[in-house]
Amino acid sequence: MKRIALMGKSGVGKTEIAKHLADNHGFTRCSTGPICRDIATILFGEATKPNMQAVSDALIDLRPSIFLRAALARVDSASSTVIDALRYTTDYELARERGFMIIRIVASDEARRVFLQHRGEPFDFAIDGVHQ
């Protein structure tokens, strides 16, 4: 069983790498994003960045790593798993405690801008340049 957790800024390709590992190497993909998007959509009608940030800020105060804990609860602990995004220090700590190898993914701001634009997400260097 292999356990990998990816970390890096928005738009560096973490999800694409996780999909590749799942599609080509038998990993189970563990993603926190869908949980946060679902809650934001239920509460606000759409999962915009500000809505998702509001949900994240509120729930993280209830329990550190709440989204990662929820996502991991859906994964068979005996399977090779890739977490597609560690967003908080507590996520990093939880992944380490559970035996995940942490890999930091990096890309230039220009590559991130192009990738996020292709995904239909705006890229503002003042905000996304420092985004976790």
mmCIF file of N, CA and C in Angstrom, residues 55-117:
data_model
loop_
_atom_site.group_PDB
_atom_site.id
_atom_site.type_symbol
_atom_site.label_atom_id
_atom_site.label_comp_id
_atom_site.label_asym_id
_atom_site.label_seq_id
_atom_site.Cartn_x
_atom_site.Cartn_y
_atom_site.Cartn_z
ATOM 1 N N VAL A 55 -17.159 28.757 3.878
ATOM 2 C CA VAL A 55 -17.459 27.435 4.435
ATOM 3 C C VAL A 55 -16.220 26.864 5.115
ATOM 4 N N SER A 56 -15.094 26.947 4.433
ATOM 5 C CA SER A 56 -13.851 26.418 4.971
ATOM 6 C C SER A 56 -13.480 27.095 6.287
ATOM 7 N N ASP A 57 -13.535 28.430 6.314
ATOM 8 C CA ASP A 57 -13.189 29.168 7.538
ATOM 9 C C ASP A 57 -14.091 28.764 8.709
ATOM 10 N N ALA A 58 -15.379 28.613 8.431
ATOM 11 C CA ALA A 58 -16.327 28.283 9.497
ATOM 12 C C ALA A 58 -16.120 26.856 10.018
ATOM 13 N N LEU A 59 -15.938 25.901 9.125
ATOM 14 C CA LEU A 59 -15.850 24.505 9.562
ATOM 15 C C LEU A 59 -14.494 24.134 10.142
ATOM 16 N N ILE A 60 -13.444 24.754 9.651
ATOM 17 C CA ILE A 60 -12.122 24.478 10.201
ATOM 18 C C ILE A 60 -12.070 24.883 11.672
ATOM 19 N N ASP A 61 -12.839 25.910 12.035
ATOM 20 C CA ASP A 61 -12.901 26.319 13.446
ATOM 21 C C ASP A 61 -13.559 25.245 14.310
ATOM 22 N N LEU A 62 -14.456 24.448 13.713
ATOM 23 C CA LEU A 62 -15.113 23.378 14.470
ATOM 24 C C LEU A 62 -14.165 22.230 14.773
ATOM 25 N N ARG A 63 -13.369 21.858 13.759
ATOM 26 C CA ARG A 63 -12.416 20.761 13.931
ATOM 27 C C ARG A 63 -11.317 20.894 12.896
ATOM 28 N N PRO A 64 -10.087 20.979 13.332
ATOM 29 C CA PRO A 64 -8.988 21.063 12.368
ATOM 30 C C PRO A 64 -9.015 19.882 11.397
ATOM 31 N N SER A 65 -8.692 20.138 10.147
ATOM 32 C CA SER A 65 -8.639 19.113 9.097
ATOM 33 C C SER A 65 -9.981 18.426 8.871
ATOM 34 N N ILE A 66 -11.064 19.134 9.116
ATOM 35 C CA ILE A 66 -12.397 18.533 9.011
ATOM 36 C C ILE A 66 -12.667 17.969 7.606
ATOM 37 N N PHE A 67 -12.228 18.690 6.557
ATOM 38 C CA PHE A 67 -12.475 18.216 5.195
ATOM 39 C C PHE A 67 -11.614 16.996 4.864
ATOM 40 N N LEU A 68 -10.365 17.017 5.289
ATOM 41 C CA LEU A 68 -9.496 15.858 5.039
ATOM 42 C C LEU A 68 -9.991 14.648 5.817
ATOM 43 N N ARG A 69 -10.398 14.839 7.045
ATOM 44 C CA ARG A 69 -10.936 13.722 7.829
ATOM 45 C C ARG A 69 -12.174 13.124 7.145
ATOM 46 N N ALA A 70 -13.059 13.993 6.642
ATOM 47 C CA ALA A 70 -14.267 13.516 5.958
ATOM 48 C C ALA A 70 -13.905 12.763 4.684
ATOM 49 N N ALA A 71 -12.953 13.288 3.920
ATOM 50 C CA ALA A 71 -12.554 12.634 2.671
ATOM 51 C C ALA A 71 -11.885 11.290 2.943
ATOM 52 N N LEU A 72 -11.015 11.241 3.942
ATOM 53 C CA LEU A 72 -10.343 9.981 4.272
ATOM 54 C C LEU A 72 -11.311 8.929 4.802
ATOM 55 N N ALA A 73 -12.390 9.355 5.435
ATOM 56 C CA ALA A 73 -13.389 8.406 5.947
ATOM 57 C C ALA A 73 -14.060 7.637 4.815
ATOM 58 N N ARG A 74 -14.025 8.190 3.602
ATOM 59 C CA ARG A 74 -14.649 7.553 2.441
ATOM 60 C C ARG A 74 -13.705 6.605 1.703
ATOM 61 N N VAL A 75 -12.451 6.529 2.137
ATOM 62 C CA VAL A 75 -11.432 5.746 1.436
ATOM 63 C C VAL A 75 -11.083 4.499 2.238
ATOM 64 N N ASP A 76 -10.935 3.367 1.544
ATOM 65 C CA ASP A 76 -10.493 2.129 2.182
ATOM 66 C C ASP A 76 -9.056 2.331 2.662
ATOM 67 N N SER A 77 -8.835 2.211 3.957
ATOM 68 C CA SER A 77 -7.513 2.483 4.517
ATOM 69 C C SER A 77 -6.456 1.483 4.060
ATOM 70 N N ALA A 78 -6.866 0.375 3.465
ATOM 71 C CA ALA A 78 -5.909 -0.616 2.982
ATOM 72 C C ALA A 78 -5.495 -0.373 1.529
ATOM 73 N N SER A 79 -6.112 0.593 0.869
ATOM 74 C CA SER A 79 -5.796 0.830 -0.542
ATOM 75 C C SER A 79 -4.680 1.862 -0.688
ATOM 76 N N SER A 80 -3.982 1.807 -1.816
ATOM 77 C CA SER A 80 -3.018 2.860 -2.142
ATOM 78 C C SER A 80 -3.816 4.124 -2.397
ATOM 79 N N THR A 81 -3.444 5.200 -1.741
ATOM 80 C CA THR A 81 -4.253 6.420 -1.753
ATOM 81 C C THR A 81 -3.403 7.621 -2.088
ATOM 82 N N VAL A 82 -3.982 8.543 -2.871
ATOM 83 C CA VAL A 82 -3.352 9.832 -3.123
ATOM 84 C C VAL A 82 -4.318 10.929 -2.708
ATOM 85 N N ILE A 83 -3.872 11.802 -1.815
ATOM 86 C CA ILE A 83 -4.649 12.975 -1.420
ATOM 87 C C ILE A 83 -4.274 14.084 -2.387
ATOM 88 N N ASP A 84 -5.273 14.698 -3.016
ATOM 89 C CA ASP A 84 -4.950 15.665 -4.069
ATOM 90 C C ASP A 84 -4.680 17.076 -3.583
ATOM 91 N N ALA A 85 -4.813 17.355 -2.296
ATOM 92 C CA ALA A 85 -4.477 18.698 -1.809
ATOM 93 C C ALA A 85 -4.463 18.760 -0.292
ATOM 94 N N LEU A 86 -3.324 19.119 0.255
ATOM 95 C CA LEU A 86 -3.234 19.452 1.678
ATOM 96 C C LEU A 86 -3.289 20.965 1.759
ATOM 97 N N ARG A 87 -4.269 21.499 2.463
ATOM 98 C CA ARG A 87 -4.480 22.947 2.467
ATOM 99 C C ARG A 87 -4.015 23.645 3.742
ATOM 100 N N TYR A 88 -3.938 22.913 4.831
ATOM 101 C CA TYR A 88 -3.622 23.528 6.112
ATOM 102 C C TYR A 88 -2.490 22.755 6.788
ATOM 103 N N THR A 89 -1.827 23.395 7.726
ATOM 104 C CA THR A 89 -0.771 22.745 8.491
ATOM 105 C C THR A 89 -1.310 21.499 9.185
ATOM 106 N N THR A 90 -2.537 21.583 9.683
ATOM 107 C CA THR A 90 -3.129 20.427 10.365
ATOM 108 C C THR A 90 -3.368 19.277 9.390
ATOM 109 N N ASP A 91 -3.657 19.592 8.102
ATOM 110 C CA ASP A 91 -3.798 18.537 7.088
ATOM 111 C C ASP A 91 -2.461 17.819 6.893
ATOM 112 N N TYR A 92 -1.404 18.611 6.797
ATOM 113 C CA TYR A 92 -0.060 18.057 6.650
ATOM 114 C C TYR A 92 0.256 17.127 7.830
ATOM 115 N N GLU A 93 -0.019 17.593 9.035
ATOM 116 C CA GLU A 93 0.254 16.798 10.237
ATOM 117 C C GLU A 93 -0.558 15.511 10.256
ATOM 118 N N LEU A 94 -1.843 15.613 9.892
ATOM 119 C CA LEU A 94 -2.705 14.421 9.864
ATOM 120 C C LEU A 94 -2.208 13.418 8.818
ATOM 121 N N ALA A 95 -1.849 13.907 7.647
ATOM 122 C CA ALA A 95 -1.341 13.020 6.597
ATOM 123 C C ALA A 95 -0.061 12.326 7.052
ATOM 124 N N ARG A 96 0.840 13.058 7.666
ATOM 125 C CA ARG A 96 2.082 12.469 8.196
ATOM 126 C C ARG A 96 1.770 11.394 9.237
ATOM 127 N N GLU A 97 0.852 11.707 10.161
ATOM 128 C CA GLU A 97 0.473 10.748 11.210
ATOM 129 C C GLU A 97 -0.061 9.455 10.609
ATOM 130 N N ARG A 98 -0.740 9.581 9.480
ATOM 131 C CA ARG A 98 -1.351 8.402 8.843
ATOM 132 C C ARG A 98 -0.443 7.747 7.813
ATOM 133 N N GLY A 99 0.818 8.152 7.787
ATOM 134 C CA GLY A 99 1.811 7.469 6.961
ATOM 135 C C GLY A 99 1.892 7.911 5.510
ATOM 136 N N PHE A 100 1.390 9.081 5.185
ATOM 137 C CA PHE A 100 1.473 9.581 3.816
ATOM 138 C C PHE A 100 2.832 10.217 3.554
ATOM 139 N N MET A 101 3.367 9.974 2.357
ATOM 140 C CA MET A 101 4.551 10.686 1.897
ATOM 141 C C MET A 101 4.054 11.998 1.302
ATOM 142 N N ILE A 102 4.594 13.118 1.748
ATOM 143 C CA ILE A 102 4.154 14.434 1.303
ATOM 144 C C ILE A 102 5.025 14.887 0.126
ATOM 145 N N ILE A 103 4.379 15.301 -0.963
ATOM 146 C CA ILE A 103 5.094 15.798 -2.134
ATOM 147 C C ILE A 103 4.560 17.187 -2.461
ATOM 148 N N ARG A 104 5.482 18.150 -2.522
ATOM 149 C CA ARG A 104 5.118 19.534 -2.860
ATOM 150 C C ARG A 104 5.231 19.711 -4.368
ATOM 151 N N ILE A 105 4.144 20.199 -4.976
ATOM 152 C CA ILE A 105 4.095 20.450 -6.415
ATOM 153 C C ILE A 105 4.247 21.956 -6.632
ATOM 154 N N VAL A 106 5.100 22.339 -7.560
ATOM 155 C CA VAL A 106 5.309 23.756 -7.841
ATOM 156 C C VAL A 106 5.173 24.019 -9.337
ATOM 157 N N ALA A 107 4.790 25.233 -9.660
ATOM 158 C CA ALA A 107 4.712 25.697 -11.050
ATOM 159 C C ALA A 107 4.876 27.212 -11.032
ATOM 160 N N SER A 108 5.306 27.753 -12.153
ATOM 161 C CA SER A 108 5.453 29.209 -12.247
ATOM 162 C C SER A 108 4.072 29.864 -12.178
ATOM 163 N N ASP A 109 4.055 31.134 -11.791
ATOM 164 C CA ASP A 109 2.790 31.867 -11.763
ATOM 165 C C ASP A 109 2.147 31.914 -13.143
ATOM 166 N N GLU A 110 2.954 32.032 -14.177
ATOM 167 C CA GLU A 110 2.402 32.074 -15.537
ATOM 168 C C GLU A 110 1.742 30.738 -15.895
ATOM 169 N N ALA A 111 2.399 29.640 -15.564
ATOM 170 C CA ALA A 111 1.803 28.315 -15.826
ATOM 171 C C ALA A 111 0.511 28.151 -15.035
ATOM 172 N N ARG A 112 0.503 28.616 -13.788
ATOM 173 C CA ARG A 112 -0.707 28.547 -12.962
ATOM 174 C C ARG A 112 -1.827 29.383 -13.568
ATOM 175 N N ARG A 113 -1.487 30.591 -14.025
ATOM 176 C CA ARG A 113 -2.487 31.474 -14.628
ATOM 177 C C ARG A 113 -3.125 30.813 -15.846
ATOM 178 N N VAL A 114 -2.301 30.227 -16.711
ATOM 179 C CA VAL A 114 -2.804 29.567 -17.920
ATOM 180 C C VAL A 114 -3.687 28.380 -17.544
ATOM 181 N N PHE A 115 -3.234 27.572 -16.598
ATOM 182 C CA PHE A 115 -3.984 26.394 -16.190
ATOM 183 C C PHE A 115 -5.324 26.777 -15.576
ATOM 184 N N LEU A 116 -5.316 27.756 -14.666
ATOM 185 C CA LEU A 116 -6.563 28.186 -14.024
ATOM 186 C C LEU A 116 -7.505 28.839 -15.030
ATOM 187 N N GLN A 117 -6.960 29.598 -15.960
ATOM 188 C CA GLN A 117 -7.789 30.215 -17.004
ATOM 189 C C GLN A 117 -8.444 29.124 -17.858
#
